[in-house]
Coordinates of C-alpha atoms in Angstrom, one line a residue:
X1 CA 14.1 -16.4 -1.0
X2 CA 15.9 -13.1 0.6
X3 CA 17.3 -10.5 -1.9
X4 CA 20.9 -11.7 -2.4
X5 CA 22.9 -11.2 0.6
X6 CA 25.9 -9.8 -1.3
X7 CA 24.7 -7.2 -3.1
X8 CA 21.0 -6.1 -0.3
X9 CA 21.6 -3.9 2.4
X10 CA 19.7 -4.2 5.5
X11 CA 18.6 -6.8 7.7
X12 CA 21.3 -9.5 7.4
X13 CA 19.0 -11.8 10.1
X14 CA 15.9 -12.0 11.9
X15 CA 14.6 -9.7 14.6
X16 CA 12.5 -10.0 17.8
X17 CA 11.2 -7.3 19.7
X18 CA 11.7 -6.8 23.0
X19 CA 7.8 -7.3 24.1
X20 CA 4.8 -9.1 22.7
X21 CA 2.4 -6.4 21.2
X22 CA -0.6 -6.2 23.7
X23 CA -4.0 -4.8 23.7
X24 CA -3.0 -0.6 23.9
X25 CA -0.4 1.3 23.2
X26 CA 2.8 0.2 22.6
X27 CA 6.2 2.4 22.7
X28 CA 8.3 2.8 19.6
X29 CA 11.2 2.2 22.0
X30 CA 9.6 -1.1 23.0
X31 CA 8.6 -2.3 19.3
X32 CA 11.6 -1.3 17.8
X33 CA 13.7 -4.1 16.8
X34 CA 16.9 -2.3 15.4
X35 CA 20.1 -2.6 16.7
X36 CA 21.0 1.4 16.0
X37 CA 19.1 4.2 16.8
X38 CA 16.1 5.0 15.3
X39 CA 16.1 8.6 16.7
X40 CA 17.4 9.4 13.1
X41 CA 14.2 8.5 11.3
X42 CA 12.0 9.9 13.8
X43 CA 13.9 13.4 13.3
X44 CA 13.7 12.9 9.7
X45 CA 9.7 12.6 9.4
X46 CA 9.2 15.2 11.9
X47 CA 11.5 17.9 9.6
X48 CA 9.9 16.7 7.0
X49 CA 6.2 16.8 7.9
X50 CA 6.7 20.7 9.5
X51 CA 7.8 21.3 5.9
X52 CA 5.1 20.1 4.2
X53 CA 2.8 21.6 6.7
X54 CA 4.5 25.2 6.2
X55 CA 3.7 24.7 2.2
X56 CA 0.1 23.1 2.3
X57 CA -0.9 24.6 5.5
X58 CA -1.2 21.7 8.7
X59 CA -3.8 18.9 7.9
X60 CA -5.3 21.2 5.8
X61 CA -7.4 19.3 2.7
X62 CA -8.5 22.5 0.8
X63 CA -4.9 23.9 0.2
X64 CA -4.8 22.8 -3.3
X65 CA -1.5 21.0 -2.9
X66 CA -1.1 18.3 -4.9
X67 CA -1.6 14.9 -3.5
X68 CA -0.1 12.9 -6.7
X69 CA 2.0 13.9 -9.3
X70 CA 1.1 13.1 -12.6
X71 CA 2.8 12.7 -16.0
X72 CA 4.3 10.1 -18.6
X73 CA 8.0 8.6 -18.3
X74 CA 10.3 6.7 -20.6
X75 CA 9.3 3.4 -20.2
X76 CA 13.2 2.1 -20.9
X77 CA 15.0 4.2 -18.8
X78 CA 13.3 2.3 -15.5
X79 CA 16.8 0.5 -13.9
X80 CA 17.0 -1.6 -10.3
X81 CA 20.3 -0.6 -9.3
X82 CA 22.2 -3.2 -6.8
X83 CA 22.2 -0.5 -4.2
X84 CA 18.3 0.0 -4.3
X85 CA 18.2 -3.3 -3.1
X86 CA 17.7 -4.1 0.8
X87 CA 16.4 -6.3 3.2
X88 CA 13.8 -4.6 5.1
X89 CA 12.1 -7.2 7.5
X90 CA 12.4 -10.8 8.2
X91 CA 10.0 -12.8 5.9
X92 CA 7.7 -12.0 3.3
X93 CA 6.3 -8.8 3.2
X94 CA 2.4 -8.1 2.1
X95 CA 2.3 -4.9 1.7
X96 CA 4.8 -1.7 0.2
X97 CA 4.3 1.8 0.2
X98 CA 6.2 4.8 -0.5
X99 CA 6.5 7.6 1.9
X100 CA 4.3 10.5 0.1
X101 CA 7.0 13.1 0.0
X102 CA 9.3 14.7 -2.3
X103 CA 12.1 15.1 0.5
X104 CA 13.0 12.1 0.8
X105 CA 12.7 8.1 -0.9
X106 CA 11.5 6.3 2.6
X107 CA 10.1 2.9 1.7
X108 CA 7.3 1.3 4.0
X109 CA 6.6 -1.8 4.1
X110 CA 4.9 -4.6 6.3
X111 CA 5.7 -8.4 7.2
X112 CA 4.3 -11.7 7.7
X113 CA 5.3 -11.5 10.8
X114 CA 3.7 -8.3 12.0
X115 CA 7.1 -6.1 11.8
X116 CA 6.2 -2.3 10.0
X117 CA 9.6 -1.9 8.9
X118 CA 11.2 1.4 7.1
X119 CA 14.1 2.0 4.4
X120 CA 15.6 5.2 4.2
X121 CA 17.0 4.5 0.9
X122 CA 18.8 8.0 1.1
X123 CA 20.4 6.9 4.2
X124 CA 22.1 4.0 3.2
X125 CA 25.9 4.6 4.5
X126 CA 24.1 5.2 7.9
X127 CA 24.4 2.7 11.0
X128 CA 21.6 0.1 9.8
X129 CA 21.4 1.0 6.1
X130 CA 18.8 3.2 6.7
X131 CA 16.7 0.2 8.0
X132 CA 14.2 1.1 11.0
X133 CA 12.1 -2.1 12.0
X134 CA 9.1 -2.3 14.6
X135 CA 6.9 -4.9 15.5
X136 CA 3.8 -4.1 17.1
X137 CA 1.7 -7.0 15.5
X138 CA 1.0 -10.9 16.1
X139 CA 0.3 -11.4 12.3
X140 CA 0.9 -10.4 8.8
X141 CA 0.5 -6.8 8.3
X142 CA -2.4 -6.2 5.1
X143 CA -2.3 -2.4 5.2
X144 CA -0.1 0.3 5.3
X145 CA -1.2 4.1 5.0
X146 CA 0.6 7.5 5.6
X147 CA -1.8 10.2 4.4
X148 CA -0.1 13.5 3.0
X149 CA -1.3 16.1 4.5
X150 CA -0.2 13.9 8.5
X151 CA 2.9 12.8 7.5
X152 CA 3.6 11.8 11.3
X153 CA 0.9 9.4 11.5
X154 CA 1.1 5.9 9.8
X155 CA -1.4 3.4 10.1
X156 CA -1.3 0.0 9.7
X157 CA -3.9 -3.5 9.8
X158 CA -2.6 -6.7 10.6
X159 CA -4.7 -10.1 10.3
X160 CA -4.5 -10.4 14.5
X161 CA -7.4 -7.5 14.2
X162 CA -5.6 -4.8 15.6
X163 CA -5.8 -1.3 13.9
X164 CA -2.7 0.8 15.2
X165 CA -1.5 3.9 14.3
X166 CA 2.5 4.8 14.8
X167 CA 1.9 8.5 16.4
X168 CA 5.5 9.6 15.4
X169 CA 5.3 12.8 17.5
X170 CA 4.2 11.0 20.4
X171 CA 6.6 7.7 19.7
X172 CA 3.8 5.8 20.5
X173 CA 2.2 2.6 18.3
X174 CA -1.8 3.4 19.4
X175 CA -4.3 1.4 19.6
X176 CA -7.6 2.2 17.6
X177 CA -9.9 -0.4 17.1
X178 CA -9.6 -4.8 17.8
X179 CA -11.7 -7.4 16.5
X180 CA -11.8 -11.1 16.8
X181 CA -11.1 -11.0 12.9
X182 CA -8.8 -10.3 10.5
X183 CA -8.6 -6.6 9.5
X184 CA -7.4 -7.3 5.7
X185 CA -7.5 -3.5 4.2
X186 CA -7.6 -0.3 4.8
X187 CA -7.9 3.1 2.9
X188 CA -8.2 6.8 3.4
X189 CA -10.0 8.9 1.0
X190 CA -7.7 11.8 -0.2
X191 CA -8.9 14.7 1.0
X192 CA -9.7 13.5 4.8
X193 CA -7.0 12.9 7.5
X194 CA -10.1 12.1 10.6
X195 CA -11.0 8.8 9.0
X196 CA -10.0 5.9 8.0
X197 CA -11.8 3.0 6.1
X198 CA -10.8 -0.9 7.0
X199 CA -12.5 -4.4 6.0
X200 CA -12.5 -7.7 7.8
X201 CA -13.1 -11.4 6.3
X202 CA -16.4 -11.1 6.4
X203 CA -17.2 -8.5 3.5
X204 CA -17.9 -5.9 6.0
X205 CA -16.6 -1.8 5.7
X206 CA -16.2 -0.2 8.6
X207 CA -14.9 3.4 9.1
X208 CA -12.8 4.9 11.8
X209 CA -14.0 8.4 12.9
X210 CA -11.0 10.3 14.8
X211 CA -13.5 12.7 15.9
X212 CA -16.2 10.7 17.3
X213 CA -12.7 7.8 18.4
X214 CA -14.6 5.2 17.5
X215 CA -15.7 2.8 14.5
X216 CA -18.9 4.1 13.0
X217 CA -21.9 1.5 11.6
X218 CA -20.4 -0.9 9.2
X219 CA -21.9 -2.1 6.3
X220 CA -22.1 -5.4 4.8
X221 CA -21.1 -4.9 0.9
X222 CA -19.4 -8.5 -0.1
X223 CA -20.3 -12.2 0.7
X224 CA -16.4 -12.5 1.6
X225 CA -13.3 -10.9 2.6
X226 CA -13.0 -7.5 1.2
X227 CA -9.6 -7.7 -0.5
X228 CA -8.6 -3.5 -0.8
X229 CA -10.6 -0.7 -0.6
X230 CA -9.4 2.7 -2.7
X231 CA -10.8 6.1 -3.6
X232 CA -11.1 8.3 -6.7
X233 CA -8.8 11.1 -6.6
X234 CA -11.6 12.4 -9.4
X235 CA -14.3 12.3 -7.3
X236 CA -13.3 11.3 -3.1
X237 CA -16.8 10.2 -2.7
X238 CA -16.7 7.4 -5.1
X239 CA -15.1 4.1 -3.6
X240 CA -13.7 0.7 -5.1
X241 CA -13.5 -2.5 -3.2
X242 CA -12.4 -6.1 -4.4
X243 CA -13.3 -9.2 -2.8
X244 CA -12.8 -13.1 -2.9
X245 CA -16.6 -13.5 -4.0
X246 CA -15.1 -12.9 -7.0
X247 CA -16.6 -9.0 -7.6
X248 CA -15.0 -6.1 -7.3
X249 CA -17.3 -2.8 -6.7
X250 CA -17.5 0.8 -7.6
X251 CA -19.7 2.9 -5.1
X252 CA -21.2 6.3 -4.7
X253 CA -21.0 7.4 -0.7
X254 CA -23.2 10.3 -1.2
X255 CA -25.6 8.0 -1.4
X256 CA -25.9 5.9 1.8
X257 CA -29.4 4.0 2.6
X258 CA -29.8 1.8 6.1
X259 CA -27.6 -0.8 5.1
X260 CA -25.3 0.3 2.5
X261 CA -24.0 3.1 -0.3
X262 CA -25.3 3.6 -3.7
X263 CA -24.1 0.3 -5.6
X264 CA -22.5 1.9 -9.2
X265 CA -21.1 -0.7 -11.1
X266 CA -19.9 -4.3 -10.3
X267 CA -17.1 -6.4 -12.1
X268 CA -17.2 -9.8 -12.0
X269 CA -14.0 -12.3 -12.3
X270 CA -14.3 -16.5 -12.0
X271 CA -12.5 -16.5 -8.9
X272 CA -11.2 -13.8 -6.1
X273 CA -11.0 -10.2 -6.9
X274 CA -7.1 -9.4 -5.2
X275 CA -7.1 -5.6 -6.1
X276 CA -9.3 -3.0 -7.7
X277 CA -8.2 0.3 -8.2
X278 CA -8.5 3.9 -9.9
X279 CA -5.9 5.2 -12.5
X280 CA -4.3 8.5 -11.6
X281 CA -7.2 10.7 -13.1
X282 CA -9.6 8.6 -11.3
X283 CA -11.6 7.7 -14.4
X284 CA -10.7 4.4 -14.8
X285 CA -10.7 1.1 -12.5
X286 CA -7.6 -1.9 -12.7
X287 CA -9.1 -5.0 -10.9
X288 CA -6.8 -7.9 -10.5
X289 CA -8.4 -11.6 -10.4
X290 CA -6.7 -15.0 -9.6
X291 CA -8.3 -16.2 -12.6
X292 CA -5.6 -15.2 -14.7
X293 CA -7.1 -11.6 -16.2
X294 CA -6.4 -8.0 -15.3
X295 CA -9.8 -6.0 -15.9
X296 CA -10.1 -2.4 -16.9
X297 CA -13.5 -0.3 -16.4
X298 CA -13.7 2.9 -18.1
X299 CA -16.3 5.1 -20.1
X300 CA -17.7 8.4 -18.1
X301 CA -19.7 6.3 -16.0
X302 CA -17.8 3.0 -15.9
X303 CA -19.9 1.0 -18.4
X304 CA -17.2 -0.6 -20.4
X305 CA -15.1 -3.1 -18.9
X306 CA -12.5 -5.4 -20.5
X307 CA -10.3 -8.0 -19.3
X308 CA -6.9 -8.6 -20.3
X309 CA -5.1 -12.2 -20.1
X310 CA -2.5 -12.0 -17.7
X311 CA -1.0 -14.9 -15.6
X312 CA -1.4 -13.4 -12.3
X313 CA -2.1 -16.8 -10.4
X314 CA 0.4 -17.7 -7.6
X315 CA 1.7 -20.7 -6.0
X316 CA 0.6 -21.4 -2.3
X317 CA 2.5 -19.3 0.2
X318 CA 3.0 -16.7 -2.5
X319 CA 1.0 -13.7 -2.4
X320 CA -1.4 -12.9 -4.8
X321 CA -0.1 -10.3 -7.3
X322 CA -1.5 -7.2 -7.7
X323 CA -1.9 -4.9 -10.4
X324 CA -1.3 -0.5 -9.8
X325 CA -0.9 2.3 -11.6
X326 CA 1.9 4.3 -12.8
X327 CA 1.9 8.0 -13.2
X328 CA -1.0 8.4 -15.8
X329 CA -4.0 6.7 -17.3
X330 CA -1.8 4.8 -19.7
X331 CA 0.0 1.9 -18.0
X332 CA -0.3 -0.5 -15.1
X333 CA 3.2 -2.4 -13.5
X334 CA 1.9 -5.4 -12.1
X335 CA 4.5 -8.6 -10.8
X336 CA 5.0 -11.8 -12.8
X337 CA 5.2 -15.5 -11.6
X338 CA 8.7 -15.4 -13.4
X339 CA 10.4 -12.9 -11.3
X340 CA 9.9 -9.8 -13.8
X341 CA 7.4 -6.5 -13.9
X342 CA 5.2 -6.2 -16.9
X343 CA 4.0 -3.3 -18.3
X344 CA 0.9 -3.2 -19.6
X345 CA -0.4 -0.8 -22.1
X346 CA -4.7 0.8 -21.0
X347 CA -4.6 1.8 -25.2
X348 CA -3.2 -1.8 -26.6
X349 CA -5.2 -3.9 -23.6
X350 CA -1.4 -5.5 -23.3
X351 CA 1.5 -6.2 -21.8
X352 CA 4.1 -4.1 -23.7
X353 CA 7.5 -3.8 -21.8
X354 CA 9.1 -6.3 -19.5
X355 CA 11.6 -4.9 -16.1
X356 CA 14.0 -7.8 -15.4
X357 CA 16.9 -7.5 -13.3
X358 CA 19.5 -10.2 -12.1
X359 CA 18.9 -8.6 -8.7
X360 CA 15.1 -9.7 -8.2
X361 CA 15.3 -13.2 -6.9
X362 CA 11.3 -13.9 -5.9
X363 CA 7.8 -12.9 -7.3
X364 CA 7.6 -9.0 -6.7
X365 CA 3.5 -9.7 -6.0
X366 CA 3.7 -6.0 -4.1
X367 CA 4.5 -2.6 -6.2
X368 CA 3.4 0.8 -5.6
X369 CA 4.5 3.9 -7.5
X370 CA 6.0 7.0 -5.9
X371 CA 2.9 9.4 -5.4
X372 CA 5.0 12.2 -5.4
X373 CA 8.2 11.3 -7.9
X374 CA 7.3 10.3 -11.4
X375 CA 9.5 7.3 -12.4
X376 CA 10.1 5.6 -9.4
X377 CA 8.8 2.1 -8.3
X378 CA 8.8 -0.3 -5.0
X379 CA 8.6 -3.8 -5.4
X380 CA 8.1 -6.2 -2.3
X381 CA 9.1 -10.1 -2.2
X382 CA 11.3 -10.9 0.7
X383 CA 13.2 -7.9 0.1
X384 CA 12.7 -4.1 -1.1
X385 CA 13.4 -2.8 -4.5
X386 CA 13.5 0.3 -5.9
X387 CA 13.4 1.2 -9.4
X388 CA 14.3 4.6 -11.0
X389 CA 14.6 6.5 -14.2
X390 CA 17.8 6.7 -14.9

């Protein structure tokens, strides 16, 4: 069910665009779905990104700026405030991220129904609440990435097997790469804007090379659908993937024979891998399974792994829950069939700390931690919340 209509800001009913996405580019103007303007959030990124570029230098990975903040927080001073509540699209919504900035809290997320939809949660008493919604997909959108050093571009995958990216200088939704199948992650490594890694249903990686404007070769590294795909921070060339064959991966991509990288370390789980991904320092690996455990790999070369009991399992049209990170090595938030975030403790190997709210009225199976603010959280259901220290 929606976030409760009296207290969420935000969409108060569904949207349709104006035109059915098609195979190319699509306007803003045309997917945009909003009854106000969205001239305001366009204006917004574009101030923003020409002040991150005069700090870090413009798409410049070498600049030593930061990419994620790190540091502990008072686990009991997390609060979902009523107004950090909002209904972003229509429907569920499979993927959350936060915009990676420090000038502003801008909310991403993606819906079953192929809307990329944004929440300005700074620009609530605006027209709209701060609510900017597009559709340029057919399906369910399964990936969402702004990288921080190209603030104006925002890519997105979507199940109909388009790969677009939302040019926000140009106003343009672009068209990159169609398949016949699902496109069910993506992933950028951290210190390269020119390429972008996606994964079908069919266990295949490909990579999108802006240079060269195509896909590169692909290579074939699960029996299934490849779930996520996420980078080291420690290390960029190291990469994680999960899949419903039940493994999740760790590989090396300096080390690439004819068919595939370096295989490092794989985890197994008795059923579907949902997640897998590295911890802040990038020295350890969080895999979520739907067989009810949350497994951790660690050790200098990831040769201890342990699993944690966890009821992660979720009823039919619910998606699966995934396990992330906070702002260190020490805990991971991860949604709970009961409508509550638990914290779980890397040292104690459990669950230590429970966020419950009133306001959360489904399964918040989507989080993801502000990259750039320590202490605040996004969780996804059929609404947007956002949790702060107080």
């Amino acid at each position: 069910m929606p976030p409760d209509a009296s207290i969420a800001g935000g969409l108060k009913k569904a949207k349709t665009p104006k035109l059915k996405p098609t195979l190319g580019p699509i306007t803003m103007k045309d997917a945009y779905c909003g009854d106000a303007t969205d001239q305001n959030l366009i204006e917004t990124i574009m101030g923003v990104s020409k002040n991150s570029q005069l700090y870090s230098g413009d798409e410049n990975e070498n600049s030593g700026h930061p990419i994620r903040v790190s540091g502990c927080i008072d686990l009991g001073s997390l609060r979902l405030e009523p107004e950090n509540v909002a209904r972003v699209v229509p429907g569920r919504i499979p993927m959350v991220r936060f915009f990676p900035s420090t000038d502003m809290k801008l909310v991403v997320v993606g819906s079953e129904f192929g809307h990329v939809g944004f929440w300005n949660v700074d620009a609530r008493n605006e027209d709209g609440d701060g609510i900017y919604l597009y559709q340029p997909h057919l399906g369910p959108v399964t990936g969402i990435v702004i990288h921080p050093y190209s603030l104006t571009k925002v890519y997105s995958s979507c199940y109909d097997g388009f790969l677009r990216l939302m040019d926000i200088e140009k106003e343009m939704f672009l068209l990159l790469y169609s398949s016949n199948d699902a496109i069910v992650s993506i992933s950028q490594r951290p210190n390269d804007v020119k390429s972008l890694y996606f994964a079908g249903a069919q266990g295949i990686v490909n990579m999108w090379d802006e240079r060269a404007g195509k896909a590169l070769t692909p290579w074939v590294l699960h029996e299934e659908r490849i779930n996520t795909i996420d980078f080291s921070t420690n290390n960029t060339n190291i990469m994680a993937t999960s899949s419903s064959d039940g493994t999740a991966c760790i590989w090396d991509l300096r080390f690439v024979d004819a068919v595939k990288p370096k295989l490092l370390k794989t985890v197994s789980h008795n059923r579907a891998v949902q997640s897998a991904c590295f911890s802040p320092s990038g020295s350890c690996l969080a895999t979520t399974g739907s067989d009810d455990k949350v497994g951790l790999v660690t050790g200098a070369n990831f040769e201890d792994t342990s699993m944690i009991h966890y009821q992660n399992s979720t009823l039919r049209g619910i998606f699966s829950i995934r396990a992330i990170w906070g702002w260190d090595d020490s805990y991971l938030f991860v949604g709970s069939v009961k409508m509550e975030v638990h914290v779980i403790s890397t040292a104690r190997r459990t669950s230590i700390r429970t966020l419950r709210s009133p306001h959360i009225s489904a399964i918040p199976s989507r989080l993801d931690a502000h990259p750039c603010e320590i202490g605040m959280l996004a969780g996804a259901a059929y609404g947007g919340y956002m949790w702060s220290t107080c």
